[in-house]
CSV table of C-alpha atoms in Angstrom, one decimal:
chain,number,residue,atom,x,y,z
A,1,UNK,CA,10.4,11.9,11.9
A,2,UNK,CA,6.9,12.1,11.0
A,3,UNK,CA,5.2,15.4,9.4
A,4,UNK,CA,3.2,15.7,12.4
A,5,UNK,CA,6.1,15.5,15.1
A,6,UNK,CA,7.4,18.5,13.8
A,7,UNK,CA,4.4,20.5,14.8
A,8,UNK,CA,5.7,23.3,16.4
A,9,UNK,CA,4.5,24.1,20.2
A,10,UNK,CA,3.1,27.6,20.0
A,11,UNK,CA,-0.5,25.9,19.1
A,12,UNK,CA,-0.4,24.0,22.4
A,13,UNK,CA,-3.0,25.9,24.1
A,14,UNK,CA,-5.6,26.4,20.7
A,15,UNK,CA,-5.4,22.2,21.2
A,16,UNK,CA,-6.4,21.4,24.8
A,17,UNK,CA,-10.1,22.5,24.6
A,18,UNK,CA,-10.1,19.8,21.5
A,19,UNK,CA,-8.9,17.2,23.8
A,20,UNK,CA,-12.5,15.4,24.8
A,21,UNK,CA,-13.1,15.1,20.8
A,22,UNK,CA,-9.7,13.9,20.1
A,23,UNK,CA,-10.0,11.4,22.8
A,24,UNK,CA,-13.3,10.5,21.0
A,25,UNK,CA,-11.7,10.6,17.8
A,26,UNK,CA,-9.3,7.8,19.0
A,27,UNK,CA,-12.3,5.6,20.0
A,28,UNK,CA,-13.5,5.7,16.3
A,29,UNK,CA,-16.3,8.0,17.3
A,30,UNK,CA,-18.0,8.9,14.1
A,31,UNK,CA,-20.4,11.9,16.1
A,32,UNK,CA,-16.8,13.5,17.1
A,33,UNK,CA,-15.7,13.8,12.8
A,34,UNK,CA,-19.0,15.1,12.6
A,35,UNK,CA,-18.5,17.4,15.3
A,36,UNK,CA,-15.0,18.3,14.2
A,37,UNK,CA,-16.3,18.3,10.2
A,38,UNK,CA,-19.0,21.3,11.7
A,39,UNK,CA,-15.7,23.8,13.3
A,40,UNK,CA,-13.1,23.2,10.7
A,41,UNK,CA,-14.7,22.2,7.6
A,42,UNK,CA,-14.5,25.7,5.4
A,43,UNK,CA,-11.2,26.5,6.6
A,44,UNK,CA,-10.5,22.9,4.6
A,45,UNK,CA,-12.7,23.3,2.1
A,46,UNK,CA,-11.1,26.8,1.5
A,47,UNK,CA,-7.4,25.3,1.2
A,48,UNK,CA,-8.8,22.0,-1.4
A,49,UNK,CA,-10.4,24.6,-3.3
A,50,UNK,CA,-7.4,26.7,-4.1
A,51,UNK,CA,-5.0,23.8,-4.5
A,52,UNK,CA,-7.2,22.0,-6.7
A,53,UNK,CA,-9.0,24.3,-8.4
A,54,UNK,CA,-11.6,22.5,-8.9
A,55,UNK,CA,-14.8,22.6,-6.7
A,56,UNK,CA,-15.6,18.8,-7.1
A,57,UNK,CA,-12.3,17.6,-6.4
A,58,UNK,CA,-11.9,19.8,-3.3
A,59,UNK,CA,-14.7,18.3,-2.1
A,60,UNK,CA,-13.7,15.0,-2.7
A,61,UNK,CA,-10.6,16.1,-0.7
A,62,UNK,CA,-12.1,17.4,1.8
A,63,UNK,CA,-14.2,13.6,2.6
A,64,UNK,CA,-10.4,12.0,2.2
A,65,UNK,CA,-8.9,13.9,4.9
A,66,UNK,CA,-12.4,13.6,7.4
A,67,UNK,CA,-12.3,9.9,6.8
A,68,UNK,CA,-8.6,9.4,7.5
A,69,UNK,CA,-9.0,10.9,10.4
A,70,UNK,CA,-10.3,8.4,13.0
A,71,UNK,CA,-6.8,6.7,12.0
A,72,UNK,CA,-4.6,9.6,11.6
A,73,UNK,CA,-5.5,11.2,14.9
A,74,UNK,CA,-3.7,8.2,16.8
A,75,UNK,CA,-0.3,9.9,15.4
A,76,UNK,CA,-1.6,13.3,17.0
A,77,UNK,CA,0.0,14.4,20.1
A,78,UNK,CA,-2.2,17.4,20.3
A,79,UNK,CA,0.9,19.6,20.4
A,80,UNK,CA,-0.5,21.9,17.8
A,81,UNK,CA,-3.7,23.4,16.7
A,82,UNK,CA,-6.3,20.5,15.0
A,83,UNK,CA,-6.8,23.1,11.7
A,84,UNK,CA,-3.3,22.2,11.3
A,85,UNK,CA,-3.3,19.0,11.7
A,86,UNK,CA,-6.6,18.6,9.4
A,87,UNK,CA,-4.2,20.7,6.7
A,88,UNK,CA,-1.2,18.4,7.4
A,89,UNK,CA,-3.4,15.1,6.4
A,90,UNK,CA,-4.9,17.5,3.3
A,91,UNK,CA,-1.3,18.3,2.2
A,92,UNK,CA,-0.2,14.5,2.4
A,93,UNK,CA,-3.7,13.5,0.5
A,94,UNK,CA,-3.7,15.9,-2.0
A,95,UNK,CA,-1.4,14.6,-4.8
A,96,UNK,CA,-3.8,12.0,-6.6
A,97,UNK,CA,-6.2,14.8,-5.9
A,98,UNK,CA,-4.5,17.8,-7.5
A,99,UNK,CA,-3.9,15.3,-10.7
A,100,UNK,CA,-7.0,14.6,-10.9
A,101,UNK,CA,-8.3,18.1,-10.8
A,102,UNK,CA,-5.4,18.8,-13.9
A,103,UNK,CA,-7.0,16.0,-15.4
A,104,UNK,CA,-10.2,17.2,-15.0
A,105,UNK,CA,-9.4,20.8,-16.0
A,106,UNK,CA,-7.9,19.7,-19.1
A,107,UNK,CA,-10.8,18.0,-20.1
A,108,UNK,CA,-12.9,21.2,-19.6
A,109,UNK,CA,-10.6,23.7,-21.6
A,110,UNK,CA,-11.3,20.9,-24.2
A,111,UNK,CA,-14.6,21.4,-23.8
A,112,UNK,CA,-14.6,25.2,-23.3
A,113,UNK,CA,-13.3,25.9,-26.9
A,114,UNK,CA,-16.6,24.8,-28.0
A,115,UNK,CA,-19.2,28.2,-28.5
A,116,UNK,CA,-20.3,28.5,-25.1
A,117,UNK,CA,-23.5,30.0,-24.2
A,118,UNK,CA,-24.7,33.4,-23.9
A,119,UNK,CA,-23.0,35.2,-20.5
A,120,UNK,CA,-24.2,37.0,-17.9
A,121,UNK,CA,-21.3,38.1,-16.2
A,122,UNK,CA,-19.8,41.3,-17.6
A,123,UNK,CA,-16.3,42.0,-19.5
A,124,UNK,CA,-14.4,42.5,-16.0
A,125,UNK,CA,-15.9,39.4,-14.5
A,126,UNK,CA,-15.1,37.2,-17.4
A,127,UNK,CA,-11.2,38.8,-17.1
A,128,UNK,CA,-10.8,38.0,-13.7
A,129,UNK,CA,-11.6,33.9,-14.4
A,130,UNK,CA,-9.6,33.6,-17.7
A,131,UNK,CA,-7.2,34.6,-15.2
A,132,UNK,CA,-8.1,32.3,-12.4
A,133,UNK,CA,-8.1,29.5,-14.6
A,134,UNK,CA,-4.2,30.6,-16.8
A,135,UNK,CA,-3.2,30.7,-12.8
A,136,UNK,CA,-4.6,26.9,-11.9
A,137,UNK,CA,-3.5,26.2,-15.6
A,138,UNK,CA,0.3,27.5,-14.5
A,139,UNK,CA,-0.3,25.3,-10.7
A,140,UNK,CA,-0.7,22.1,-12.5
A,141,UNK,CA,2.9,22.7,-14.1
A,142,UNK,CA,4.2,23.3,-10.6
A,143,UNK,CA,5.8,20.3,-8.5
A,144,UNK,CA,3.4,19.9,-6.0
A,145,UNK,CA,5.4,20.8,-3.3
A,146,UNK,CA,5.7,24.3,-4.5
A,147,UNK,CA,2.5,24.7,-5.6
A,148,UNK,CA,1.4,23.8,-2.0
A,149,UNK,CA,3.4,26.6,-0.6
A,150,UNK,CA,2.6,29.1,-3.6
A,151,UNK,CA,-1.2,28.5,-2.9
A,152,UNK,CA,-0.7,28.8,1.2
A,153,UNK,CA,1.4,31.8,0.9
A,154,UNK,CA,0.3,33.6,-1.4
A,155,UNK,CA,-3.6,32.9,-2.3
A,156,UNK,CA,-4.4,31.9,1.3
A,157,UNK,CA,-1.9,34.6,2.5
A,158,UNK,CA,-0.6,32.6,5.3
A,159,UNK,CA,2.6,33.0,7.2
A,160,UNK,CA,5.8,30.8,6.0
A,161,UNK,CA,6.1,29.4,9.9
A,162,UNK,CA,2.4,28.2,10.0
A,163,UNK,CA,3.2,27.0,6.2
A,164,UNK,CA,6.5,25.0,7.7
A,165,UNK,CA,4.4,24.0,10.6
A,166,UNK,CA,1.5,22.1,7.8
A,167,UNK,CA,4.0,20.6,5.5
A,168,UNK,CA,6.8,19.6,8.3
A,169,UNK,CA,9.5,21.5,6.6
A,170,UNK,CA,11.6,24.0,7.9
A,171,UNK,CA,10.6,27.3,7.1
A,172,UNK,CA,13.6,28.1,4.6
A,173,UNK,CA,12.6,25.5,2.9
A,174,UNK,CA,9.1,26.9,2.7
A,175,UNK,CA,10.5,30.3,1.4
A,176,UNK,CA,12.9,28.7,-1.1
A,177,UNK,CA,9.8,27.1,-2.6
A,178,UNK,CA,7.8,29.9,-2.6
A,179,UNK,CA,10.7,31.6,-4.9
A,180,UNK,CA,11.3,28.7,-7.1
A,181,UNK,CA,7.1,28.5,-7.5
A,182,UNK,CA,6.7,32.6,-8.1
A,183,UNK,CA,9.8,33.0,-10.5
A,184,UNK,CA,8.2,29.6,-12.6
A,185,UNK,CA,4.5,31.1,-12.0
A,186,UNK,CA,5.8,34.3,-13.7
A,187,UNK,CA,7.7,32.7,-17.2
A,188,UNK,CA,4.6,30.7,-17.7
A,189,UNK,CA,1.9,33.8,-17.4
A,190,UNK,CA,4.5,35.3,-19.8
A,191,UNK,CA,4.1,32.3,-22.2
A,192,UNK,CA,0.5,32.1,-21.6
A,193,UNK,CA,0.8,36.2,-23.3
A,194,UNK,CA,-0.8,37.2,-19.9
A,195,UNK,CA,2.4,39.5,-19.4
B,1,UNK,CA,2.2,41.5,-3.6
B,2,UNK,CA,4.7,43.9,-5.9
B,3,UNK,CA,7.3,40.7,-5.5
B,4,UNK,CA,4.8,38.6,-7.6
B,5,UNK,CA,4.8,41.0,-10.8
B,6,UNK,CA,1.6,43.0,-12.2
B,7,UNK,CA,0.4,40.0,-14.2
B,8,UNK,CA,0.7,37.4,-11.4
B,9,UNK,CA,-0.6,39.8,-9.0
B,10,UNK,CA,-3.6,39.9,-11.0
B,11,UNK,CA,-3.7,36.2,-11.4
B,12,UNK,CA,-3.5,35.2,-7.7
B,13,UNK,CA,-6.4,38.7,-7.0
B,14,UNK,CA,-8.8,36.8,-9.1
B,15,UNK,CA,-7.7,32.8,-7.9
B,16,UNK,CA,-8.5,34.5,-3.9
B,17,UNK,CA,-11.7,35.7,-5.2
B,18,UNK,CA,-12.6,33.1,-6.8
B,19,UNK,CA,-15.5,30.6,-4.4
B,20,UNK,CA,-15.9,28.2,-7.4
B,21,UNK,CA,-19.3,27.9,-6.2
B,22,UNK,CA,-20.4,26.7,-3.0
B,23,UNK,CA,-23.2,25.4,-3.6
B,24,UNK,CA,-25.0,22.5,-1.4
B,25,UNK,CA,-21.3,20.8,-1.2
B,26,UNK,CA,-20.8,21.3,2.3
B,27,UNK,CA,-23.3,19.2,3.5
B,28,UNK,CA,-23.5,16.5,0.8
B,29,UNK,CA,-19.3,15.8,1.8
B,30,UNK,CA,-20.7,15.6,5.6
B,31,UNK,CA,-23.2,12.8,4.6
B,32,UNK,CA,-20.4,11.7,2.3
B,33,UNK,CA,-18.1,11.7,5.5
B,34,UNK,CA,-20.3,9.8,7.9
B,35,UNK,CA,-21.6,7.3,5.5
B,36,UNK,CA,-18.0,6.4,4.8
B,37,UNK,CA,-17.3,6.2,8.0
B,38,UNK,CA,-20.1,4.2,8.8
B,39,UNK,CA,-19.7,1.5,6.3
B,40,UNK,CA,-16.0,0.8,7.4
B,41,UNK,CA,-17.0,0.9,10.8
B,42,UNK,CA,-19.7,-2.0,9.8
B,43,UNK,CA,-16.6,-4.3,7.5
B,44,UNK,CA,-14.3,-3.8,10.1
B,45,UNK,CA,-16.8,-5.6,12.6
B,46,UNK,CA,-17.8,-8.0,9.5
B,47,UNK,CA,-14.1,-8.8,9.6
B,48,UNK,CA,-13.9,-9.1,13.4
B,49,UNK,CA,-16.7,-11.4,13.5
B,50,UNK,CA,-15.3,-14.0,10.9
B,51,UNK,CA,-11.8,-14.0,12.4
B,52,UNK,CA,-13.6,-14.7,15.8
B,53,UNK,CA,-15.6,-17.7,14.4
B,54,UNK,CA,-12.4,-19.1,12.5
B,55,UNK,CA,-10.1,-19.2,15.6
B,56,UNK,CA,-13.1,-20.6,18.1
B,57,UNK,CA,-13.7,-23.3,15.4
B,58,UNK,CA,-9.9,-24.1,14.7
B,59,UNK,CA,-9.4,-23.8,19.0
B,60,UNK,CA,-12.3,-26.2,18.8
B,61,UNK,CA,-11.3,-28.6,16.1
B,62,UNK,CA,-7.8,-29.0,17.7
B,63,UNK,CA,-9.4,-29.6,21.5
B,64,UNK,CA,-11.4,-32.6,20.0
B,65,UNK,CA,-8.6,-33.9,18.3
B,66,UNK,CA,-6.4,-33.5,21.5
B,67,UNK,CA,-9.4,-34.8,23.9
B,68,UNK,CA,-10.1,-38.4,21.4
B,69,UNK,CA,-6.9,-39.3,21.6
B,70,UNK,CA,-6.3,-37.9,17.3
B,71,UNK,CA,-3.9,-35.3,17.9
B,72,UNK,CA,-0.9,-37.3,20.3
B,73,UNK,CA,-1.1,-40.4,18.1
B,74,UNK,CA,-0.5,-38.3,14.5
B,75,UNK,CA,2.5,-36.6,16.4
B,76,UNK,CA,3.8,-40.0,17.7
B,77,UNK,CA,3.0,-41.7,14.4
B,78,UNK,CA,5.1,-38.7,12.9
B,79,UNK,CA,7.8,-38.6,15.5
B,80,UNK,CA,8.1,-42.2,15.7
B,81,UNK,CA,8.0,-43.7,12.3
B,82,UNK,CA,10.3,-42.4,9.9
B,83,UNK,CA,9.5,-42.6,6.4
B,84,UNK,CA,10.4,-45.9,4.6
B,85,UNK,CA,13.3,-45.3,2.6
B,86,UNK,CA,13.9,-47.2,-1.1
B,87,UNK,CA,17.4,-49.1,-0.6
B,88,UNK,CA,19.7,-47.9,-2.8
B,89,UNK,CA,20.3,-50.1,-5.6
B,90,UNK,CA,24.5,-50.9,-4.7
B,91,UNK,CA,27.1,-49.7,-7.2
B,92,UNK,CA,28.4,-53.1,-9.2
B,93,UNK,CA,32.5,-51.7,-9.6
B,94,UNK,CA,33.5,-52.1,-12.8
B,95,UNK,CA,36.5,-54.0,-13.3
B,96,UNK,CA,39.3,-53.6,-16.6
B,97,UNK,CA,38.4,-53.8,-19.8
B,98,UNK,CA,37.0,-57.5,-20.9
B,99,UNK,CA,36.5,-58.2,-16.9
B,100,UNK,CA,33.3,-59.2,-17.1
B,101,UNK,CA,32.7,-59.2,-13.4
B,102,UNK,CA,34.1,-60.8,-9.9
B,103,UNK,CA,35.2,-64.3,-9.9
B,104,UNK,CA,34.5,-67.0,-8.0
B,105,UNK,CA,36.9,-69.2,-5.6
B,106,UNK,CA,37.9,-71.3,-9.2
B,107,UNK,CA,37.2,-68.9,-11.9
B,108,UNK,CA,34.3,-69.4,-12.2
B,109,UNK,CA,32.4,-66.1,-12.7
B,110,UNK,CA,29.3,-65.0,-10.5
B,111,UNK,CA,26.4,-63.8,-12.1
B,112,UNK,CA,25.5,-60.8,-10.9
B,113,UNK,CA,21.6,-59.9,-10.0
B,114,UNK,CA,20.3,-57.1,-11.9
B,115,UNK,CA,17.9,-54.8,-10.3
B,116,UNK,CA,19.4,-55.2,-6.9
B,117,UNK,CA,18.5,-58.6,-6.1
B,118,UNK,CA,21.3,-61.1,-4.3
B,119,UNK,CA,24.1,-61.8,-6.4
B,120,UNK,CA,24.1,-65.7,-6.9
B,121,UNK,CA,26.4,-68.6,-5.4
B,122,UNK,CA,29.2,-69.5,-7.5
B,123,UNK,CA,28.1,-73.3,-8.9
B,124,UNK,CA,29.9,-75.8,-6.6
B,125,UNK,CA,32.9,-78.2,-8.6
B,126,UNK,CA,31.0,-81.1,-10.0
B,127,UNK,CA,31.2,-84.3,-8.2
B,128,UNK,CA,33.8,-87.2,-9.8
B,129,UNK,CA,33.3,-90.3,-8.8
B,130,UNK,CA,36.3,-92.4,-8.3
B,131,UNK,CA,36.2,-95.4,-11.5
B,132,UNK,CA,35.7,-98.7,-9.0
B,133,UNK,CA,38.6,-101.0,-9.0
B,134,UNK,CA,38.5,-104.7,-11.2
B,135,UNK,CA,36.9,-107.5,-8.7
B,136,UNK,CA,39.6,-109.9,-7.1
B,137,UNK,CA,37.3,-112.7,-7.1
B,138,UNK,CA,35.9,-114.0,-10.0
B,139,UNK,CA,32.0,-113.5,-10.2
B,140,UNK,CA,30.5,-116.7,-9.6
B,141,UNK,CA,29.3,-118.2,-12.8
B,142,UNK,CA,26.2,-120.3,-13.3
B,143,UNK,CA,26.9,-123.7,-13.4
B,144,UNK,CA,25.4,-126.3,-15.7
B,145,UNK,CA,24.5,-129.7,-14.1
């Protein structure tokens, strides 16, 4: 069984008025990514953003999954909304990405112990990233498929069914992630002296 | 959110709030998008085209070969003639120790043809010729006048 066959049937009616651009999606045509790119691109770019945690590499998400899609869409049986199915391909692309944004983040906290220059964002502002950043700092130590359900449930504030529905997983499973990823999440702000 | 703790709570507040700057991205990743898109659209048909000029010229090669008469006589040639085979060179048994080799009819031994050629005749018995018997008559002697 695929991840998409296990879309679940209550999006059924949000996909029929997509059905002229998915049967121009099939026929490789590049106007109809465009045209799909235009509706559902934030709601994407929204979802790279916070699993990567890094702008560029979201972005560089965000092209994989558009570009796969021509391909991917022939696996579509439009039985669920296309917003999922554009998060389904993003959850099944994103594992070179998130590395790369860990990689990449690494790098920068390298570079951010350097004197930095002066900052015009006051105390409370500069609080609220060092705490961003010890969060995606804690995500990288995550498996990925808990950080996936940590970042949908929790930052994006999405239900565990339409979280099930994107990963194909049943929606236990979803939940038992979601524990696993808080309870780690939680020991590693404590290490990080965040407590 | 009290499930997640205070300090995670706080944590996941500032990671929702935080856009990471949104810059210009949007639209560069569209370009991005349909450039991408466009360039494999153009190798795919690059690819298309080549495999369409390699099977016309290999239908093509194969329907002259057929048509002059190339193709039937390589597959008789090849069905028909088998490859010549090198003869085997024929195993010699070895006989006892100090047998040197067969024998002939009278002992005699028979060489035997190395390298496979024909093993050689045994030599036939020499000739004797019978000693001729003492004349009855007495040769005719000269006579003196």
């Amino acid at each position: 069984m695929t991840l998409f066959d296990s879309l679940p049937d209550r999006d059924a009616a949000s996909a029929d008025p997509h059905a002229a651009v998915l049967a121009r999606l099939r026929r490789d045509d590049a106007s109809a990514v465009a045209e799909v790119y235009d509706l559902h691109h934030g709601a994407l770019r929204a979802f790279a953003r916070k699993l990567t945690g890094d702008a560029q590499v979201a972005e560089d998400l965000v092209h994989d999954v558009f570009v796969a899609l021509p391909k991917a869409v022939k696996r579509f049986r439009g039985d669920a909304a296309l917003r999922t199915f554009l998060l389904s391909i993003a959850v099944n692309l994103a594992k070179k990405h998130v590395r790369a944004a860990s990689r990449r983040r690494t790098a920068m906290d390298r570079l951010a112990q350097l004197p930095s220059a002066v900052s015009v964002d006051p105390e409370r502002e500069a609080q609220r990233k060092q705490l961003a950043a010890a969060l995606q700092r804690a995500l990288d130590r995550l498996p990925l498929d808990q950080r996936i359900a940590f970042v949908m449930c929790e930052i994006e504030e999405r239900s565990s069914g339409e979280v099930a529905a994107v990963v194909g997983s049943p929606e236990e499973t979803v939940r038992t992630r979601l524990f696993h990823a808080r309870k780690k999440l939680r020991a590693l702000l404590e290490k990080e002296g965040l407590a | 959110m009290s499930a997640l703790g205070p300090e995670l709570d706080d944590a996941v507040n500032a990671a929702r709030g935080d856009d990471l700057g949104s810059g210009g991205l949007a639209d560069a990743t569209r370009e991005r998008v349909l450039a991408s898109l466009q360039q494999r659209g153009q190798r795919q048909r690059t690819m298309a085209a080549f495999a369409t000029v390699l099977a016309l010229s290999l239908l093509g090669t194969t329907s002259w070969a057929w048509v002059s008469g190339w193709l039937p006589a390589t597959i008789d040639r090849l069905r028909g003639e088998a490859p010549a085979r090198v003869p085997d060179v024929p195993d010699v048994p070895k006989g006892p120790k100090g047998h040197e080799g067969p024998k002939g009819p009278k002992g005699q031994e028979i060489a035997v043809a190395q390298g496979g050629g024909p093993p050689l005749r045994p030599r036939p018995p020499e000739l004797v010729l019978p000693e001729l018997a003492p004349a009855s008559e007495p040769a005719p002697t000269a006579t003196r006048p």
